[in-house]
Each structure stands twice: as structure tokens, then as C-alpha cells.
Amino acid sequence: MKRAVSATAGRLWPNATALVLAAGFVFPVYWMFSTAFKPTRDIVTDEPVWFPFHGTAEHFATAVHAPHFWTLAANSVLVTVLAVGLSLVIALCGAFALTRMRFRGRRGILLTFMIAQMAPWEVMVISIYLIVRDADLLNSLAPLTCFYMLMVLPFTLLTLRGHVAAVPRELEESAMVDGCSRRQAFRKVVFPLLAPGLMATSLFGFITAWNEFPLVLVLNKEPAMGTLPLWLSQFQSQFGDDWGATMAAASIFAVPVLVLFLVLQRKAVGGLTSGAVKG
Amino acid sequence: MAAQLDDAVGKAAPRTGKGGAPPGRRAPRSPGRGAARPPAGRAPRSAAPGPSARRTPYLLLLPALLATAVLLGWPMVRNVLLSFQNLDMKELIQHLTDWRGTGNYQEILGSEQFWRVTLRTLVFTAVNVVLIMVLGVLIGLLLARLGTKMRLTLSLALVLAWAMPVIAATTVFQWLFDSRYGVVNWLLDKAGWHAMAHYDWVGTQLSTFSVITVLIVWQSLPFVALNLYAATTTIPRELYEAARMDGAGTWQVFTSVTFPFLKPFFLATTFLEIIWVFKAFPQIFAINEGGPDRLTETLPIYAFTEGVGNLHFGMGAAISLLTIVVLLAMTAHYLRLTLRQERHEENEL
């Protein structure tokens, strides 16, 4: 009897805590979306309206019709996808060399990337601005793409190192014994096993590049040459009191990442459980 | 959960298996490995390191190194040079180079403001990282105890918070903490704290920092919690069973099994969180631009405000270099540990 009671209590507390925590983590996201759909009279109230019963899309219309929205959205997608794609390819090569091979200067190179990971881009905008200005590349997407690529690269490389190390060397070696070249062994055996790892790391990269703010703030001042973070921050200073429109703008900015996260998450689960490598 | 799950397996497991855990814990892995790779299997690789094979690692690393050198090294060098110059609006427009020697540094190191900002940054980083690590670990351990459904629910909530883009999250928090219609003030008022009914959160240093801390901790916890949970799944069950048999309680199981086994995970995560919190820029900048009265400026914001905001580019560059020095000093211990561990692993290669 006593046992049963304590067993129920033992499950009750973790579950209750988990529910409260889940609510706490979701609430800001929920509040963003629900505010975006509420008519203004339900936003500016003394009692919060918890659910948008009189849903409206007018705030989204305001956001989408704000100047340059579509151009900047296209810029953001282009820059982010290019930066993440490039950094994945470059990082994978590097991670493979650093995990699987032994060579002179290996530790020095590793340290270089660890320090590169700490690079405070936020405070280097001044010198970057001067370099880009001297190259006459202000207000263009090329420098943004390059710098975002490098912002993502060290983390991608160092994390992929762990993923490469988790692929048993024996698999590769037996493929090579079976007559594959090192490159074939990599393509046919190692790469498929790395896919979930690549997806997981690319999520981080995606978030970093999609979010970057200080650099684009300084480099791309021309209204049509920025990215969405810039658009959102300017939108907010312009519509700051219009919380409905501001939350709609924030939602539009957040949705691609939220969706990508949820979709890729599931893929990565499948990849992990089906890859029975860990034994 | 998958990405993190996977990430932690990638990040924590291999490192744990190799360098971090005491030799005894590696036992299950090592024999398997040794058996699968008899000495003969090793021979071709070490016997034939031709000139092209010797070049392979460098070729593979070339793009990454080249990109780092050009895109990071060059701005870095430029930044160092800049920190010895007097570069304000006039010099910038007329393309003048006005060397100042160590003048910028003398001015900064002699100013009270710099030391105050440095101390503030250290305290800010420490408070946030401790909160993130302690709460993150607790939530991670909670995830391990939950049933499947509840674990999925909490994981999903964590993933949503994690995936929120920083600028969007900052905007939402400004709305949550809005003085007039913010839901936080409404809740505090309803809970009986009526003084908070129209409280202006960005009015004082402490309250502004509170909002920033809640925002940063909310966004950072998922990374630690989900990765910790995933990492605990790599701990052999026998270790837990053995500990329980010895009559260990929850806390003792944590200190005697979980913590030692996941030590590399704790080190790596703390290191990353220190860097991320220390460098936090959009959160602080977007909430109140370092105000009120520049009281919430941390080193990155300080460098940005001096350099870009007040158009003292040379001074800004000098502050940014000092910022890098502080960050390196904070993380030197971890860098040293990792390099030492790499040396062990290199000997195994």
C-alpha cells in the first residue's frame, strides 16, 4: 500500500514538473503567434486575451507589405543556404582529416579552429567594415555569405569531428579491404552514416546565419540589400507600439527555422535508430 | 530530440569513450576494437604512406584553413593595426592613417569604465552559465526519468524554444515584459505584487539584466538539457545498477556515475556556454542598447558602442582586442585540457 502510494507520487512529481516546464518553454512562442492573430483591441487590454477567438490576418498583411520584405526574405534564404552548404562541405573534409589522420601540425590546426570558434564577430565589425569598404563590396551579398560561412565553419567542423569518430573505423577498413578506394569507402559507407550528424550540425549553422545581426547592420545599409533580422529590427522600431504587427513580423521570421527544426529532427531520429552502428 | 540526441552521441560519446573516462570504463569498447582490427589489418596503412597520402590531410584541410586565414585572420590583423591608430570619422572619410602608438590602450586601461564593464561582463557570464548548467542538467535528468509521451512533450517544447531565432525571441520578450500591456506584469499584479502592475523593466540596471538573463537562459537550456539527456543514454546501465546495489541515492548516483562518465560533456558544454553568453550581443543590444545609462553594457556591446556608435573606430578595435584577451583567459583551461587529450588520442591513432 505504502509502496503503491510512493510509486504514484514518484511518477506524479516528474510529470507535473515536466508539464509546467513545457508550458513555460512554449509560452513565449505561443504568445508570439497568438498576438499576431489577435485584433488590436484584444492586444491592448487590461486583461490578457489568452486565445485569439476573433482571429485576423491583418497584422500579417501589414508585415508583408512593409518595404522590401520579399527582397530581404530572398536575400536571407540565399545567403543562409549558401553559407551553410559551403561550410558543411569544407568542414566535413577538415573533420575527416582531423579525426582519421595523423600528421604534423594537427594539434596546432585544431587549436586554430577552437579559437576561431570563439571569434567575437560582434566586435570585429569595424575592421571587417573597412576591408569590405576598401574592396568596394558594401551592400552586396557576397561578403555576407563568406563571413556567415566562416562563422558557422569552426563549430560545424569541431562537432562533425565527433560524428566522424563515432563511425567505426572497421567499417571503412573492411570496405577498403573489399576493394574500395578510400574515397569510395567514404562515399558509400561513412557518408550515409554521417547524414544525421550533418543534418544536426547544419541546424546550428542555419540558425546562426539566419540570425546574424551586427555584421549586416554595418555592411549592408542600403534598404534592399539587407537580410530579415535587419528588417525585423527596423520593423520594430517603426511599428514598435503596434505589437500585433510586430509579432506577425517576428512570426514570419521565426517560422522557417521552427519548421526546419521540427522536420529535420524527425529525420535525424530515423537516421540514428536505423543506423545500427553503435554496438 | 533527434538532432540533439544525435549530436550528443557524436559529441559526448566518442570523447567519453576515448579520452575522458577512466580506462576501466573503456574496457567494453577496446577489446571489440582490437579484435576487429588485427595487427595485419593495420599494416597497409602504416606501411604505405606515400607522398600523396602524406599530403591528403593538408589538402582536406586546405579550404577550411584558407577560409579561416582570409576571413578571420585578415580582419584580425587589421583589427590589431587599427587598435594602434586614431581613426575617427574625419580620418575614415579622408582615408588618413594616424598612428597613435599604445595611446588607445593606455586610455582604455586607465579608464574606470573599462574595468567596470569587464567586471560586469564576468559576473553576467558567471550568473548565466551557472544557471544554464544547473537547470539544464536538472531538466536533462528529468527527461531521463519521464515516460515516453511526457518526454516527447517536454522535448518538443524545448526544441521550439531552442529554434526561436534570437531577434524574434528578443522581440517577443520585449512584448512579454512590456510595461503597460505585458503579460508578465499582469501576472505579477494578479499574484499579489501590485507594485509590478505597470513596472518599467528597462528602467533599472538590475531589472534590465533580469529580463536579459531570463531570455538567455530560456533559449540556452534546451541545448544543455537535450544533450545531457542524450548523453546519459550512452552510459552503460550496469554502472547505474551497480551504484544502486551499493545503496547510492539519487545525488550519489549522479556524483559517482553520471558526472564522472560525462565529464567531457560537462567540460565541452560549459566551454560553449561561456563563449555564447560572453558574446551575447543581439539580446542585450535589442532589449535596451546597453541602457539605462549604459549600465547593461558588456564588453562586446561596449566595443560596438565605442567603435561603431560613437565613431571611435581605433578605440573600438582596441577594446575588442582586450575583449578577446579576456575571453581567452576565461577559456584557457578548457583549451589546454582538450589539447592534452588530443595528444593522448594522437598516440592511439
JSON list of N, CA and C in Angstrom, two decimals, chain A residues 174-201:
[
{"chain": "A", "resi": 174, "resn": "SER", "atom": "N", "xyz": [37.04, -2.35, -43.64]},
{"chain": "A", "resi": 174, "resn": "SER", "atom": "CA", "xyz": [36.60, -3.57, -44.32]},
{"chain": "A", "resi": 174, "resn": "SER", "atom": "C", "xyz": [36.14, -3.23, -45.73]},
{"chain": "A", "resi": 175, "resn": "ALA", "atom": "N", "xyz": [35.57, -2.03, -45.92]},
{"chain": "A", "resi": 175, "resn": "ALA", "atom": "CA", "xyz": [35.20, -1.63, -47.28]},
{"chain": "A", "resi": 175, "resn": "ALA", "atom": "C", "xyz": [36.44, -1.50, -48.14]},
{"chain": "A", "resi": 176, "resn": "MET", "atom": "N", "xyz": [37.52, -1.03, -47.54]},
{"chain": "A", "resi": 176, "resn": "MET", "atom": "CA", "xyz": [38.75, -0.86, -48.31]},
{"chain": "A", "resi": 176, "resn": "MET", "atom": "C", "xyz": [39.39, -2.21, -48.61]},
{"chain": "A", "resi": 177, "resn": "VAL", "atom": "N", "xyz": [39.25, -3.14, -47.63]},
{"chain": "A", "resi": 177, "resn": "VAL", "atom": "CA", "xyz": [39.74, -4.49, -47.87]},
{"chain": "A", "resi": 177, "resn": "VAL", "atom": "C", "xyz": [38.95, -5.12, -49.03]},
{"chain": "A", "resi": 178, "resn": "ASP", "atom": "N", "xyz": [37.64, -4.78, -49.09]},
{"chain": "A", "resi": 178, "resn": "ASP", "atom": "CA", "xyz": [36.81, -5.30, -50.17]},
{"chain": "A", "resi": 178, "resn": "ASP", "atom": "C", "xyz": [37.08, -4.62, -51.50]},
{"chain": "A", "resi": 179, "resn": "GLY", "atom": "N", "xyz": [38.05, -3.76, -51.56]},
{"chain": "A", "resi": 179, "resn": "GLY", "atom": "CA", "xyz": [38.45, -3.22, -52.84]},
{"chain": "A", "resi": 179, "resn": "GLY", "atom": "C", "xyz": [38.00, -1.80, -53.12]},
{"chain": "A", "resi": 180, "resn": "CYS", "atom": "N", "xyz": [37.40, -1.13, -52.14]},
{"chain": "A", "resi": 180, "resn": "CYS", "atom": "CA", "xyz": [37.05, 0.27, -52.34]},
{"chain": "A", "resi": 180, "resn": "CYS", "atom": "C", "xyz": [38.29, 1.13, -52.17]},
{"chain": "A", "resi": 181, "resn": "SER", "atom": "N", "xyz": [38.33, 2.22, -52.88]},
{"chain": "A", "resi": 181, "resn": "SER", "atom": "CA", "xyz": [39.38, 3.18, -52.58]},
{"chain": "A", "resi": 181, "resn": "SER", "atom": "C", "xyz": [38.95, 3.93, -51.32]},
{"chain": "A", "resi": 182, "resn": "ARG", "atom": "N", "xyz": [39.85, 4.72, -50.78]},
{"chain": "A", "resi": 182, "resn": "ARG", "atom": "CA", "xyz": [39.49, 5.45, -49.58]},
{"chain": "A", "resi": 182, "resn": "ARG", "atom": "C", "xyz": [38.31, 6.38, -49.85]},
{"chain": "A", "resi": 183, "resn": "ARG", "atom": "N", "xyz": [38.31, 6.95, -51.05]},
{"chain": "A", "resi": 183, "resn": "ARG", "atom": "CA", "xyz": [37.24, 7.88, -51.38]},
{"chain": "A", "resi": 183, "resn": "ARG", "atom": "C", "xyz": [35.91, 7.16, -51.52]},
{"chain": "A", "resi": 184, "resn": "GLN", "atom": "N", "xyz": [35.95, 5.98, -52.18]},
{"chain": "A", "resi": 184, "resn": "GLN", "atom": "CA", "xyz": [34.72, 5.20, -52.33]},
{"chain": "A", "resi": 184, "resn": "GLN", "atom": "C", "xyz": [34.21, 4.75, -50.97]},
{"chain": "A", "resi": 185, "resn": "ALA", "atom": "N", "xyz": [35.14, 4.31, -50.13]},
{"chain": "A", "resi": 185, "resn": "ALA", "atom": "CA", "xyz": [34.74, 3.86, -48.79]},
{"chain": "A", "resi": 185, "resn": "ALA", "atom": "C", "xyz": [34.04, 4.99, -48.06]},
{"chain": "A", "resi": 186, "resn": "PHE", "atom": "N", "xyz": [34.55, 6.17, -48.26]},
{"chain": "A", "resi": 186, "resn": "PHE", "atom": "CA", "xyz": [33.93, 7.31, -47.60]},
{"chain": "A", "resi": 186, "resn": "PHE", "atom": "C", "xyz": [32.53, 7.55, -48.14]},
{"chain": "A", "resi": 187, "resn": "ARG", "atom": "N", "xyz": [32.43, 7.54, -49.48]},
{"chain": "A", "resi": 187, "resn": "ARG", "atom": "CA", "xyz": [31.15, 7.91, -50.09]},
{"chain": "A", "resi": 187, "resn": "ARG", "atom": "C", "xyz": [30.09, 6.86, -49.81]},
{"chain": "A", "resi": 188, "resn": "LYS", "atom": "N", "xyz": [30.48, 5.59, -49.87]},
{"chain": "A", "resi": 188, "resn": "LYS", "atom": "CA", "xyz": [29.47, 4.54, -49.78]},
{"chain": "A", "resi": 188, "resn": "LYS", "atom": "C", "xyz": [29.18, 4.12, -48.34]},
{"chain": "A", "resi": 189, "resn": "VAL", "atom": "N", "xyz": [30.16, 4.22, -47.48]},
{"chain": "A", "resi": 189, "resn": "VAL", "atom": "CA", "xyz": [29.97, 3.69, -46.12]},
{"chain": "A", "resi": 189, "resn": "VAL", "atom": "C", "xyz": [29.86, 4.79, -45.08]},
{"chain": "A", "resi": 190, "resn": "VAL", "atom": "N", "xyz": [30.83, 5.68, -45.08]},
{"chain": "A", "resi": 190, "resn": "VAL", "atom": "CA", "xyz": [30.88, 6.66, -43.99]},
{"chain": "A", "resi": 190, "resn": "VAL", "atom": "C", "xyz": [29.82, 7.74, -44.17]},
{"chain": "A", "resi": 191, "resn": "PHE", "atom": "N", "xyz": [29.69, 8.23, -45.40]},
{"chain": "A", "resi": 191, "resn": "PHE", "atom": "CA", "xyz": [28.80, 9.37, -45.61]},
{"chain": "A", "resi": 191, "resn": "PHE", "atom": "C", "xyz": [27.35, 9.10, -45.20]},
{"chain": "A", "resi": 192, "resn": "PRO", "atom": "N", "xyz": [26.78, 7.95, -45.62]},
{"chain": "A", "resi": 192, "resn": "PRO", "atom": "CA", "xyz": [25.40, 7.69, -45.20]},
{"chain": "A", "resi": 192, "resn": "PRO", "atom": "C", "xyz": [25.23, 7.67, -43.68]},
{"chain": "A", "resi": 193, "resn": "LEU", "atom": "N", "xyz": [26.24, 7.14, -43.00]},
{"chain": "A", "resi": 193, "resn": "LEU", "atom": "CA", "xyz": [26.16, 7.08, -41.54]},
{"chain": "A", "resi": 193, "resn": "LEU", "atom": "C", "xyz": [26.29, 8.47, -40.93]},
{"chain": "A", "resi": 194, "resn": "LEU", "atom": "N", "xyz": [26.91, 9.36, -41.68]},
{"chain": "A", "resi": 194, "resn": "LEU", "atom": "CA", "xyz": [27.12, 10.72, -41.15]},
{"chain": "A", "resi": 194, "resn": "LEU", "atom": "C", "xyz": [25.91, 11.62, -41.39]},
{"chain": "A", "resi": 195, "resn": "ALA", "atom": "N", "xyz": [25.01, 11.19, -42.27]},
{"chain": "A", "resi": 195, "resn": "ALA", "atom": "CA", "xyz": [23.92, 12.08, -42.69]},
{"chain": "A", "resi": 195, "resn": "ALA", "atom": "C", "xyz": [23.18, 12.72, -41.51]},
{"chain": "A", "resi": 196, "resn": "PRO", "atom": "N", "xyz": [22.76, 11.92, -40.50]},
{"chain": "A", "resi": 196, "resn": "PRO", "atom": "CA", "xyz": [22.05, 12.57, -39.39]},
{"chain": "A", "resi": 196, "resn": "PRO", "atom": "C", "xyz": [22.91, 13.62, -38.68]},
{"chain": "A", "resi": 197, "resn": "GLY", "atom": "N", "xyz": [24.18, 13.30, -38.54]},
{"chain": "A", "resi": 197, "resn": "GLY", "atom": "CA", "xyz": [25.09, 14.26, -37.91]},
{"chain": "A", "resi": 197, "resn": "GLY", "atom": "C", "xyz": [25.19, 15.54, -38.73]},
{"chain": "A", "resi": 198, "resn": "LEU", "atom": "N", "xyz": [25.25, 15.37, -40.05]},
{"chain": "A", "resi": 198, "resn": "LEU", "atom": "CA", "xyz": [25.33, 16.54, -40.92]},
{"chain": "A", "resi": 198, "resn": "LEU", "atom": "C", "xyz": [24.08, 17.39, -40.77]},
{"chain": "A", "resi": 199, "resn": "MET", "atom": "N", "xyz": [22.93, 16.72, -40.68]},
{"chain": "A", "resi": 199, "resn": "MET", "atom": "CA", "xyz": [21.69, 17.48, -40.55]},
{"chain": "A", "resi": 199, "resn": "MET", "atom": "C", "xyz": [21.65, 18.22, -39.22]},
{"chain": "A", "resi": 200, "resn": "ALA", "atom": "N", "xyz": [22.06, 17.51, -38.16]},
{"chain": "A", "resi": 200, "resn": "ALA", "atom": "CA", "xyz": [22.02, 18.14, -36.84]},
{"chain": "A", "resi": 200, "resn": "ALA", "atom": "C", "xyz": [22.92, 19.37, -36.81]},
{"chain": "A", "resi": 201, "resn": "THR", "atom": "N", "xyz": [24.13, 19.24, -37.35]},
{"chain": "A", "resi": 201, "resn": "THR", "atom": "CA", "xyz": [25.04, 20.39, -37.29]},
{"chain": "A", "resi": 201, "resn": "THR", "atom": "C", "xyz": [24.58, 21.50, -38.22]}
]
